[in-house]
Amino acid sequence: MAIDFTMSAAQKSLQAKARDFSETILAPVIPGADREPDPMLAYAKTKPAYIEAYRAGIAMAMLPQEYGGGGLSCLDFTIAAEEICAIDPGFACTVLCNGLGLMPVSWYGTEEQKKRFIGAATSDPAGEYLGAWTAGEPPGGTGGTANFDSPIPTAGIGLTAVLHGDHYVLNGRKKWSSAAGWDGLGANAQTVIVRTNGSVGGTQGLSAMVVERGTPGITYTFLDKEAHRTTSNAFIEFKDARVPVENLLPGAEGNGDLVINRNFAWSGPVAAIAAVGVARAAYEAALKFAKKNTAGSLTPIIQFQNVGYVLGDVAARIESARYFSWRAADYLDKHDQHAELVGAMCKINVTETMFDCVYKCMQIVGVNSLSKEYGFNKYLRDAALLPIYDGGNMGMQRRRVHGVLAHDSFNPRAAMDDETVYFQKTMESIGTVADAYKAPPGAPAVSAATLEMA
Ligand SMILES: Cc1cc2nc3c(=O)[nH]c(=O)nc-3n(C[C@H](O)[C@H](O)[C@H](O)COP(=O)(O)OP(=O)(O)OC[C@H]3O[C@@H](n4cnc5c(N)ncnc54)[C@H](O)[C@@H]3O)c2cc1C
């Protein structure tokens, strides 16, 4: 029996452990942290729970076992993540960033780098270690993130890394990474996407390197945001920050584009299951409300047809979204942790469907869903964030799916037949601004300055 949706005993125990942590240790911390107006203090309120998660083997569960990590399969990581996200996807995002920051080291780093960076992440006696992933950049002019693979050298990623002797010198800005650390002085190690060649486009000129806490020339400012208030996001400025050459991930030299595409698809099922967790919490709250409240009628509103039908639909969609998330994670496990297509399709489909489910739950509860005591405010904010972050569904995930589908080599039955979809550079750059300008044959070349004026 190859297709079997039953969890193994080990998976059930993992789920129980994650649920117990989430409900007993995490849940009491979250309402206060979510209400805290200062983003750095909000984040700090989650630190004791993080240390508990670290000690319980949750915080570094996704990292390879040979370097001290938990060695969880992507599928098992997804099962555990749902339990945390049903309580707080912001906290889960902090944990996810350990993977986003350090899995590229495991994919593109040398043996020495893996031992050094992943080994340090998994052996912190204080249990405070934070990994981070720093790809996103601030908007404005040619700034932004979605067009990182634009063939125009002056568009896309703007953080430059210029080789000077045995160091790279970094100048530019990043935004949204969790790299500020607990104290605003930096995460322990962040994998940063940099432009190492300014004369070529994003499919050739980007690389990835590990920037360590304490590197001079980097400042962090915590961002104040509407959702996931329990995780940190920063505005980062690099001014002549010197990073040793040995921190460049060799497999990622000139391949920063592939790192972005692989990483934001590796996290696809986790972002998807985060949406499942939030929608599950909203559904359970709505069902409970519907069984206890009459809205002035003679029976609890669950007896009304519209309430039962809609909640039934919501339950079905959550169920199918969970299976798609598991399947995409299983695909990662079976295809060398590559799911550039399937991970993206899963993230897009599930996060957008679950957002709709949360709103449907609010419609069922009615006006009282707006009263803070029921928690729908937070469900809605968190559910709205999920399609937008982690490689936004519009500018990044859908564009990648489009690039794969449009490629000559694409087999439309690849996913259903469990074939590996080899993601290639020739699948990139589709739908970037440059493509639109390239389209008319013989059209003059467009500079970044022209685009800014347009
Ligand atoms: C809680 C949270 C955690 C995050 N963690 C991290 C992290 O750890 N590391 C990190 O690097 N980033 C992180 N981010 C940022 C996040 O991953 C974003 O996805 C990323 O910055 C890109 O955003 P974007 O897709 O909106 O791109 P932008 O470049 O900001 O584009 C904005 C919008 O323009 C449109 N658009 C632009 N170009 C195109 C195009 N070619 N085709 C179609 N539409 C287009 C799309 O509608 C897109 O949504 C985080 C964000 C949040 C909220």
Short mmCIF file of C-alpha atoms and ligand atoms in Angstrom, two decimals:
data_model
loop_
_atom_site.label_atom_id
_atom_site.label_comp_id
_atom_site.label_asym_id
_atom_site.label_seq_id
_atom_site.Cartn_x
_atom_site.Cartn_y
_atom_site.Cartn_z
CA MET A 1 0.00 0.00 0.00
CA ALA A 2 2.08 2.90 -1.24
CA ILE A 3 -0.39 5.73 -0.68
CA ASP A 4 -1.14 5.81 3.02
CA PHE A 5 -2.36 8.89 4.90
CA THR A 6 -1.85 7.31 8.31
CA MET A 7 0.79 8.89 10.49
CA SER A 8 3.47 6.55 11.81
CA ALA A 9 3.85 6.19 15.57
CA ALA A 10 6.88 8.49 15.38
CA GLN A 11 4.89 11.13 13.48
CA LYS A 12 2.04 10.95 15.99
CA SER A 13 4.48 11.40 18.81
CA LEU A 14 6.11 14.36 17.02
CA GLN A 15 2.69 15.92 16.47
CA ALA A 16 1.80 15.41 20.14
CA LYS A 17 5.10 16.92 21.27
CA ALA A 18 4.66 19.98 19.03
CA ARG A 19 1.04 20.37 20.15
CA ASP A 20 1.98 20.11 23.80
CA PHE A 21 4.74 22.72 23.39
CA SER A 22 2.40 25.04 21.49
CA GLU A 23 -0.53 24.78 23.85
CA THR A 24 1.31 24.84 27.17
CA ILE A 25 4.44 26.93 26.60
CA LEU A 26 3.73 29.10 23.57
CA ALA A 27 0.03 29.91 23.91
CA PRO A 28 0.25 31.84 27.20
CA VAL A 29 2.92 34.16 25.77
CA ILE A 30 1.27 35.09 22.48
CA PRO A 31 -1.63 37.45 23.33
CA GLY A 32 0.66 39.79 25.30
CA ALA A 33 3.38 39.67 22.67
CA ASP A 34 0.89 40.33 19.87
CA ARG A 35 -0.49 43.37 21.74
CA GLU A 36 2.96 44.81 22.55
CA PRO A 37 3.39 47.99 20.46
CA ASP A 38 7.22 47.92 20.35
CA PRO A 39 8.25 45.25 17.79
CA MET A 40 11.55 44.48 19.50
CA LEU A 41 9.82 43.97 22.87
CA ALA A 42 7.10 41.88 21.23
CA TYR A 43 9.79 39.61 19.81
CA ALA A 44 11.66 39.52 23.13
CA LYS A 45 8.51 38.22 24.85
CA THR A 46 8.78 35.05 22.77
CA LYS A 47 12.42 34.40 23.69
CA PRO A 48 11.79 32.14 26.72
CA ALA A 49 9.47 29.98 24.57
CA TYR A 50 12.14 29.92 21.85
CA ILE A 51 14.75 28.68 24.32
CA GLU A 52 12.33 25.93 25.38
CA ALA A 53 11.80 25.08 21.71
CA TYR A 54 15.54 24.97 21.16
CA ARG A 55 16.04 22.66 24.13
CA ALA A 56 13.17 20.43 22.98
CA GLY A 57 14.86 20.03 19.58
CA ILE A 58 12.16 21.99 17.75
CA ALA A 59 14.07 25.15 16.78
CA MET A 60 16.71 23.32 14.72
CA ALA A 61 14.61 20.25 13.86
CA MET A 62 14.89 20.81 10.11
CA LEU A 63 18.71 20.91 9.96
CA PRO A 64 20.72 17.83 8.90
CA GLN A 65 21.40 15.34 11.65
CA GLU A 66 25.06 14.86 10.72
CA TYR A 67 25.74 18.46 11.81
CA GLY A 68 23.70 18.23 15.00
CA GLY A 69 20.25 19.14 13.63
CA GLY A 70 17.06 17.20 14.20
CA GLY A 71 17.19 15.68 10.72
CA LEU A 72 13.41 15.84 10.32
CA SER A 73 12.07 15.10 6.88
CA CYS A 74 10.24 17.98 5.24
CA LEU A 75 7.00 16.05 5.74
CA ASP A 76 7.61 15.59 9.47
CA PHE A 77 8.63 19.23 9.83
CA THR A 78 5.33 20.20 8.20
CA ILE A 79 3.34 18.02 10.62
CA ALA A 80 5.02 19.71 13.60
CA ALA A 81 4.70 23.19 12.08
CA GLU A 82 0.90 22.96 11.81
CA GLU A 83 0.65 22.61 15.59
CA ILE A 84 2.80 25.68 16.24
CA CYS A 85 0.99 27.73 13.58
CA ALA A 86 -2.43 26.91 15.01
CA ILE A 87 -1.24 28.88 18.04
CA ASP A 88 1.06 31.43 16.40
CA PRO A 89 2.52 31.46 12.88
CA GLY A 90 4.76 34.39 13.86
CA PHE A 91 6.71 32.23 16.30
CA ALA A 92 6.81 29.46 13.70
CA CYS A 93 8.31 31.97 11.26
CA THR A 94 11.21 32.57 13.67
CA VAL A 95 11.88 28.83 13.68
CA LEU A 96 11.44 28.59 9.90
CA CYS A 97 14.10 31.27 9.41
CA ASN A 98 16.66 28.95 11.01
CA GLY A 99 16.00 26.63 8.09
CA LEU A 100 15.85 29.37 5.46
CA GLY A 101 19.16 30.68 6.78
CA LEU A 102 21.02 27.42 7.16
CA MET A 103 19.59 25.00 4.58
CA PRO A 104 21.41 26.97 1.81
CA VAL A 105 24.64 26.22 3.70
CA SER A 106 23.79 22.52 3.60
CA TRP A 107 22.99 22.70 -0.14
CA TYR A 108 25.72 25.05 -1.41
CA GLY A 109 28.41 25.11 1.30
CA THR A 110 31.66 23.22 1.78
CA GLU A 111 32.03 20.52 4.42
CA GLU A 112 33.96 23.00 6.56
CA GLN A 113 31.17 25.60 6.28
CA LYS A 114 28.50 23.04 7.18
CA LYS A 115 30.41 21.96 10.29
CA ARG A 116 31.12 25.55 11.25
CA PHE A 117 27.76 27.23 10.69
CA ILE A 118 25.25 24.43 11.14
CA GLY A 119 27.37 22.93 13.92
CA ALA A 120 27.29 26.25 15.81
CA ALA A 121 23.54 26.62 15.28
CA THR A 122 22.85 23.23 16.79
CA SER A 123 25.18 23.41 19.79
CA ASP A 124 24.34 26.66 21.55
CA PRO A 125 24.32 26.00 25.30
CA ALA A 126 22.14 29.10 25.84
CA GLY A 127 19.58 27.88 23.30
CA GLU A 128 19.26 31.40 21.81
CA TYR A 129 20.91 30.83 18.44
CA LEU A 130 19.17 32.43 15.46
CA GLY A 131 19.79 31.77 11.79
CA ALA A 132 18.44 34.20 9.21
CA TRP A 133 17.80 34.47 5.50
CA THR A 134 18.39 37.85 3.93
CA ALA A 135 17.20 38.17 0.35
CA GLY A 136 14.48 40.85 0.42
CA GLU A 137 15.23 44.49 -0.33
CA PRO A 138 13.32 47.73 0.24
CA PRO A 139 11.09 49.22 -2.47
CA GLY A 140 11.71 52.49 -4.28
CA GLY A 141 13.10 53.23 -7.74
CA THR A 142 14.51 49.98 -9.09
CA GLY A 143 14.48 48.49 -5.55
CA GLY A 144 12.39 45.51 -4.50
CA THR A 145 12.76 41.79 -4.48
CA ALA A 146 10.41 40.13 -6.94
CA ASN A 147 12.53 40.94 -10.01
CA PHE A 148 15.76 39.53 -8.57
CA ASP A 149 16.24 37.55 -11.79
CA SER A 150 15.84 40.51 -14.10
CA PRO A 151 18.45 40.43 -16.87
CA ILE A 152 19.07 44.17 -16.41
CA PRO A 153 22.22 44.53 -14.25
CA THR A 154 20.97 47.67 -12.50
CA ALA A 155 17.58 46.15 -11.60
CA GLY A 156 16.80 43.54 -8.95
CA ILE A 157 19.09 42.87 -6.01
CA GLY A 158 21.08 45.97 -5.11
CA LEU A 159 23.27 44.88 -2.16
CA THR A 160 26.76 44.75 -3.68
CA ALA A 161 29.66 42.58 -2.54
CA VAL A 162 33.01 43.67 -4.01
CA LEU A 163 36.11 41.56 -3.54
CA HIS A 164 39.00 43.33 -1.79
CA GLY A 165 41.82 40.93 -0.99
CA ASP A 166 40.52 38.25 1.33
CA HIS A 167 37.21 40.01 2.10
CA TYR A 168 34.05 41.02 0.31
CA VAL A 169 32.94 44.57 1.06
CA LEU A 170 29.15 44.87 1.26
CA ASN A 171 27.18 48.05 0.59
CA GLY A 172 23.43 48.48 0.26
CA ARG A 173 20.17 47.76 2.06
CA LYS A 174 17.96 44.81 2.87
CA LYS A 175 14.46 44.63 4.28
CA TRP A 176 12.24 42.02 5.95
CA SER A 177 14.89 39.51 7.00
CA SER A 178 14.72 38.31 10.60
CA ALA A 179 18.44 39.07 10.92
CA ALA A 180 18.30 41.68 13.71
CA GLY A 181 18.69 39.08 16.43
CA TRP A 182 17.08 39.33 19.86
CA ASP A 183 18.85 42.59 20.69
CA GLY A 184 19.06 44.43 17.36
CA LEU A 185 22.74 43.52 16.98
CA GLY A 186 22.34 40.70 14.50
CA ALA A 187 21.29 37.07 14.22
CA ASN A 188 24.12 34.64 14.80
CA ALA A 189 24.42 33.77 11.11
CA GLN A 190 22.48 35.02 8.13
CA THR A 191 22.69 33.79 4.55
CA VAL A 192 22.68 36.96 2.47
CA ILE A 193 21.97 37.30 -1.24
CA VAL A 194 24.46 39.77 -2.74
CA ARG A 195 25.34 41.09 -6.16
CA THR A 196 28.89 39.95 -6.81
CA ASN A 197 28.91 41.02 -10.46
CA GLY A 198 27.35 44.36 -11.31
CA SER A 199 27.78 44.07 -15.07
CA VAL A 200 25.42 41.12 -15.66
CA GLY A 201 21.80 40.36 -14.82
CA GLY A 202 20.35 38.60 -11.80
CA THR A 203 20.68 35.12 -13.27
CA GLN A 204 24.47 35.44 -13.34
CA GLY A 205 25.48 38.20 -10.99
CA LEU A 206 24.12 37.08 -7.63
CA SER A 207 25.75 34.95 -4.93
CA ALA A 208 25.07 33.90 -1.35
CA MET A 209 27.34 34.31 1.67
CA VAL A 210 27.08 33.86 5.40
CA VAL A 211 27.31 37.07 7.43
CA GLU A 212 28.02 36.55 11.10
CA ARG A 213 26.83 38.47 14.14
CA GLY A 214 29.28 41.19 15.12
CA THR A 215 30.34 42.04 11.56
CA PRO A 216 31.11 45.80 11.70
CA GLY A 217 29.30 48.13 9.26
CA ILE A 218 25.80 46.64 9.62
CA THR A 219 22.88 48.31 11.38
CA TYR A 220 19.43 46.88 12.04
CA THR A 221 16.09 48.58 12.67
CA PHE A 222 13.09 46.52 13.75
CA LEU A 223 10.06 46.87 11.44
CA ASP A 224 6.65 47.55 12.94
CA LYS A 225 4.11 45.47 11.04
CA GLU A 226 0.43 44.49 11.12
CA ALA A 227 0.72 40.71 11.42
CA HIS A 228 3.14 38.05 12.70
CA ARG A 229 4.06 40.61 15.35
CA THR A 230 5.82 37.92 17.37
CA THR A 231 8.56 37.42 14.81
CA SER A 232 11.17 40.00 13.92
CA ASN A 233 11.75 41.72 10.62
CA ALA A 234 14.42 44.31 10.04
CA PHE A 235 15.58 47.09 7.84
CA ILE A 236 19.30 46.48 7.39
CA GLU A 237 22.01 48.84 6.16
CA PHE A 238 25.42 47.61 5.07
CA LYS A 239 28.15 50.26 4.95
CA ASP A 240 31.52 48.82 3.98
CA ALA A 241 30.75 45.64 5.91
CA ARG A 242 33.66 43.22 5.47
CA VAL A 243 32.86 39.54 5.08
CA PRO A 244 35.68 36.98 4.76
CA VAL A 245 35.90 35.23 1.36
CA GLU A 246 35.60 31.88 3.08
CA ASN A 247 32.00 32.79 3.99
CA LEU A 248 30.92 32.76 0.33
CA LEU A 249 28.96 29.56 -0.37
CA PRO A 250 30.90 28.16 -3.35
CA GLY A 251 27.93 26.39 -4.93
CA ALA A 252 26.00 29.65 -4.84
CA GLU A 253 28.62 31.80 -6.59
CA GLY A 254 26.82 33.33 -9.57
CA ASN A 255 23.78 31.25 -8.54
CA GLY A 256 22.11 33.46 -5.94
CA ASP A 257 19.04 33.38 -8.19
CA LEU A 258 18.81 29.60 -7.85
CA VAL A 259 19.25 29.86 -4.09
CA ILE A 260 16.30 32.27 -3.90
CA ASN A 261 14.10 30.04 -6.03
CA ARG A 262 15.04 26.86 -4.18
CA ASN A 263 14.78 28.35 -0.70
CA PHE A 264 11.40 30.06 -1.20
CA ALA A 265 10.06 26.76 -2.56
CA TRP A 266 11.58 24.63 0.23
CA SER A 267 9.55 26.80 2.62
CA GLY A 268 6.42 26.59 0.44
CA PRO A 269 4.79 23.66 2.28
CA VAL A 270 5.65 25.25 5.63
CA ALA A 271 4.01 28.54 4.67
CA ALA A 272 1.08 26.50 3.37
CA ILE A 273 0.71 24.51 6.57
CA ALA A 274 0.96 27.78 8.52
CA ALA A 275 -2.16 28.89 6.67
CA VAL A 276 -3.79 25.54 7.46
CA GLY A 277 -2.97 26.03 11.15
CA VAL A 278 -4.47 29.53 11.22
CA ALA A 279 -7.59 28.47 9.32
CA ARG A 280 -8.00 25.44 11.60
CA ALA A 281 -7.89 27.71 14.66
CA ALA A 282 -10.44 30.08 13.08
CA TYR A 283 -12.70 27.18 12.08
CA GLU A 284 -12.62 25.64 15.56
CA ALA A 285 -13.40 29.03 17.11
CA ALA A 286 -16.27 29.62 14.66
CA LEU A 287 -17.74 26.15 15.24
CA LYS A 288 -17.57 26.63 19.00
CA PHE A 289 -19.25 30.02 18.68
CA ALA A 290 -21.93 28.59 16.41
CA LYS A 291 -22.78 25.88 18.94
CA LYS A 292 -23.06 28.27 21.85
CA ASN A 293 -24.78 31.35 20.43
CA THR A 294 -28.32 31.83 19.19
CA ALA A 295 -28.04 35.32 17.64
CA GLY A 296 -31.40 35.95 19.25
CA SER A 297 -33.08 32.93 17.67
CA LEU A 298 -34.38 29.90 19.54
CA THR A 299 -31.46 27.62 18.65
CA PRO A 300 -27.69 27.88 18.41
CA ILE A 301 -26.82 29.21 14.96
CA ILE A 302 -25.18 25.90 13.98
CA GLN A 303 -28.76 24.74 13.31
CA PHE A 304 -29.07 27.24 10.46
CA GLN A 305 -28.33 25.76 7.08
CA ASN A 306 -25.98 28.48 5.89
CA VAL A 307 -23.84 28.10 9.01
CA GLY A 308 -23.58 24.32 8.69
CA TYR A 309 -22.96 24.41 4.94
CA VAL A 310 -20.27 27.06 5.09
CA LEU A 311 -18.46 25.52 8.05
CA GLY A 312 -18.64 22.14 6.30
CA ASP A 313 -17.06 23.67 3.20
CA VAL A 314 -14.37 25.32 5.30
CA ALA A 315 -13.59 22.01 7.03
CA ALA A 316 -13.27 20.25 3.68
CA ARG A 317 -10.96 22.90 2.27
CA ILE A 318 -8.73 22.78 5.34
CA GLU A 319 -8.55 19.01 5.01
CA SER A 320 -7.56 19.15 1.33
CA ALA A 321 -5.08 21.97 2.00
CA ARG A 322 -3.39 19.87 4.67
CA TYR A 323 -2.97 16.98 2.24
CA PHE A 324 -1.52 19.24 -0.45
CA SER A 325 0.93 20.64 2.11
CA TRP A 326 1.98 17.13 3.11
CA ARG A 327 2.28 16.12 -0.52
CA ALA A 328 4.48 19.10 -1.42
CA ALA A 329 6.69 18.36 1.59
CA ASP A 330 6.84 14.69 0.54
CA TYR A 331 7.85 15.84 -2.94
CA LEU A 332 10.75 17.80 -1.39
CA ASP A 333 11.83 14.68 0.49
CA LYS A 334 11.75 12.58 -2.65
CA HIS A 335 13.46 15.07 -4.96
CA ASP A 336 16.60 16.16 -3.15
CA GLN A 337 14.80 19.06 -1.44
CA HIS A 338 13.91 20.67 -4.75
CA ALA A 339 10.28 21.67 -5.26
CA GLU A 340 10.57 24.88 -7.24
CA LEU A 341 7.30 24.08 -9.04
CA VAL A 342 5.31 21.95 -6.58
CA GLY A 343 6.30 23.98 -3.51
CA ALA A 344 5.19 27.18 -5.22
CA MET A 345 1.89 25.72 -6.46
CA CYS A 346 1.17 24.45 -2.97
CA LYS A 347 2.02 27.74 -1.26
CA ILE A 348 -0.09 29.80 -3.66
CA ASN A 349 -3.11 27.54 -3.61
CA VAL A 350 -3.21 26.80 0.10
CA THR A 351 -2.43 30.26 1.50
CA GLU A 352 -5.05 31.94 -0.68
CA THR A 353 -7.70 29.29 -0.03
CA MET A 354 -7.11 29.43 3.72
CA PHE A 355 -7.37 33.23 3.79
CA ASP A 356 -10.81 32.87 2.25
CA CYS A 357 -11.72 30.24 4.87
CA VAL A 358 -10.78 32.56 7.73
CA TYR A 359 -13.00 35.29 6.32
CA LYS A 360 -15.85 32.80 5.80
CA CYS A 361 -15.55 31.85 9.49
CA MET A 362 -15.85 35.53 10.38
CA GLN A 363 -18.99 35.87 8.26
CA ILE A 364 -20.50 32.91 10.08
CA VAL A 365 -19.72 34.35 13.51
CA GLY A 366 -20.91 37.74 12.34
CA VAL A 367 -20.24 41.05 13.98
CA ASN A 368 -18.83 39.45 17.12
CA SER A 369 -15.87 38.23 15.09
CA LEU A 370 -14.69 41.83 15.25
CA SER A 371 -14.69 41.80 19.03
CA LYS A 372 -11.13 41.14 20.24
CA GLU A 373 -12.17 38.44 22.71
CA TYR A 374 -12.67 35.84 19.94
CA GLY A 375 -9.27 36.17 18.27
CA PHE A 376 -10.47 36.55 14.67
CA ASN A 377 -8.63 39.83 14.36
CA LYS A 378 -5.31 37.99 14.69
CA TYR A 379 -6.40 35.08 12.48
CA LEU A 380 -7.32 37.52 9.73
CA ARG A 381 -4.09 39.51 9.99
CA ASP A 382 -1.94 36.37 10.00
CA ALA A 383 -3.91 34.71 7.18
CA ALA A 384 -3.61 37.85 5.04
CA LEU A 385 0.16 37.92 5.48
CA LEU A 386 0.79 34.35 4.35
CA PRO A 387 0.12 34.79 0.61
CA ILE A 388 2.22 37.96 0.62
CA TYR A 389 5.41 36.84 2.40
CA ASP A 390 7.93 34.06 1.85
CA GLY A 391 8.33 34.92 -1.81
CA GLY A 392 5.08 36.75 -2.56
CA ASN A 393 2.50 34.69 -4.46
CA MET A 394 2.25 37.30 -7.23
CA GLY A 395 5.73 38.55 -8.10
CA MET A 396 7.74 35.48 -7.09
CA GLN A 397 5.83 32.19 -6.70
CA ARG A 398 3.40 32.54 -9.63
CA ARG A 399 6.16 33.90 -11.81
CA ARG A 400 8.28 30.80 -11.08
CA VAL A 401 5.37 28.48 -11.87
CA HIS A 402 4.82 30.41 -15.10
CA GLY A 403 8.53 30.08 -16.03
CA VAL A 404 8.43 26.30 -15.53
CA LEU A 405 5.15 25.81 -17.40
CA ALA A 406 6.31 27.91 -20.34
CA HIS A 407 9.60 26.00 -20.71
CA ASP A 408 9.95 23.54 -23.60
CA SER A 409 11.05 20.73 -21.28
CA PHE A 410 7.95 20.93 -19.05
CA ASN A 411 5.94 17.76 -18.61
CA PRO A 412 2.42 18.68 -17.43
CA ARG A 413 2.18 15.31 -15.67
CA ALA A 414 5.46 15.72 -13.80
CA ALA A 415 3.85 16.40 -10.42
CA MET A 416 1.24 13.64 -10.66
CA ASP A 417 3.82 11.17 -11.93
CA ASP A 418 6.25 12.23 -9.18
CA GLU A 419 8.94 13.15 -11.69
CA THR A 420 11.74 15.52 -10.79
CA VAL A 421 11.23 18.94 -12.32
CA TYR A 422 14.77 20.20 -12.92
CA PHE A 423 14.63 23.92 -12.33
CA GLN A 424 16.90 25.74 -14.76
CA LYS A 425 18.10 29.29 -15.28
CA THR A 426 16.31 29.30 -18.63
CA MET A 427 13.04 29.12 -16.65
CA GLU A 428 13.87 32.37 -14.87
CA SER A 429 13.41 36.04 -15.77
CA ILE A 430 9.93 35.45 -17.17
CA GLY A 431 7.59 38.34 -16.52
CA THR A 432 10.30 40.65 -15.26
CA VAL A 433 10.05 44.22 -16.42
CA ALA A 434 12.96 43.59 -18.76
CA ASP A 435 11.02 40.92 -20.64
CA ALA A 436 8.21 43.32 -21.40
CA TYR A 437 10.70 45.82 -22.77
CA LYS A 438 12.65 43.14 -24.64
CA ALA A 439 9.56 41.95 -26.47
CA PRO A 440 9.46 44.21 -29.55
CA PRO A 441 12.22 43.05 -31.90
CA GLY A 442 14.83 45.73 -32.43
CA ALA A 443 13.57 47.87 -29.53
CA PRO A 444 16.26 50.03 -27.93
CA ALA A 445 17.87 48.83 -24.71
CA VAL A 446 16.18 50.20 -21.57
CA SER A 447 18.23 51.55 -18.71
CA ALA A 448 17.19 51.52 -15.08
CA ALA A 449 16.96 55.32 -15.21
CA THR A 450 14.41 55.10 -18.02
CA LEU A 451 12.37 52.59 -16.03
CA GLU A 452 12.39 54.85 -12.97
CA MET A 453 11.00 57.68 -15.10
CA ALA A 454 8.31 55.48 -16.64
C1 LIG B 1 6.71 37.98 8.36
C2 LIG B 1 7.64 38.11 7.21
C3 LIG B 1 8.83 37.40 7.20
C4 LIG B 1 9.73 37.54 6.16
N1 LIG B 1 10.93 36.90 6.23
C5 LIG B 1 11.85 37.13 5.29
C6 LIG B 1 13.15 36.57 5.43
O1 LIG B 1 13.44 35.88 6.39
N2 LIG B 1 14.04 36.84 4.45
C7 LIG B 1 13.75 37.60 3.37
O2 LIG B 1 14.59 37.80 2.53
N3 LIG B 1 12.51 38.13 3.21
C8 LIG B 1 11.57 37.92 4.15
N4 LIG B 1 10.33 38.47 4.02
C9 LIG B 1 10.02 39.19 2.78
C10 LIG B 1 9.19 38.32 1.82
O3 LIG B 1 9.77 37.10 1.64
C11 LIG B 1 8.80 38.89 0.46
O4 LIG B 1 8.22 37.87 -0.27
C12 LIG B 1 9.86 39.36 -0.42
O5 LIG B 1 10.43 40.48 0.15
C13 LIG B 1 9.27 39.72 -1.82
O6 LIG B 1 8.08 40.49 -1.69
P1 LIG B 1 7.18 40.73 -2.95
O7 LIG B 1 6.92 39.44 -3.62
O8 LIG B 1 6.01 41.52 -2.51
O9 LIG B 1 8.16 41.56 -3.91
P2 LIG B 1 8.25 43.10 -4.26
O10 LIG B 1 9.50 43.25 -5.02
O11 LIG B 1 8.09 43.93 -3.05
O12 LIG B 1 7.00 43.29 -5.26
C14 LIG B 1 5.80 43.91 -4.85
C15 LIG B 1 4.64 43.46 -5.72
O13 LIG B 1 4.82 43.90 -7.07
C16 LIG B 1 4.25 42.98 -7.99
N5 LIG B 1 5.31 42.53 -8.88
C17 LIG B 1 6.60 42.95 -8.86
N6 LIG B 1 7.29 42.41 -9.86
C18 LIG B 1 6.44 41.63 -10.54
C19 LIG B 1 6.57 40.81 -11.68
N7 LIG B 1 7.71 40.70 -12.35
N8 LIG B 1 5.48 40.11 -12.09
C20 LIG B 1 4.32 40.21 -11.43
N9 LIG B 1 4.12 41.01 -10.36
C21 LIG B 1 5.17 41.70 -9.92
C22 LIG B 1 3.67 41.84 -7.17
O14 LIG B 1 2.30 42.08 -6.97
C23 LIG B 1 4.44 41.95 -5.84
O15 LIG B 1 3.71 41.44 -4.76
C24 LIG B 1 9.41 38.37 5.05
C25 LIG B 1 8.21 39.05 5.05
C26 LIG B 1 7.33 38.95 6.12
C27 LIG B 1 6.08 39.74 6.09
#
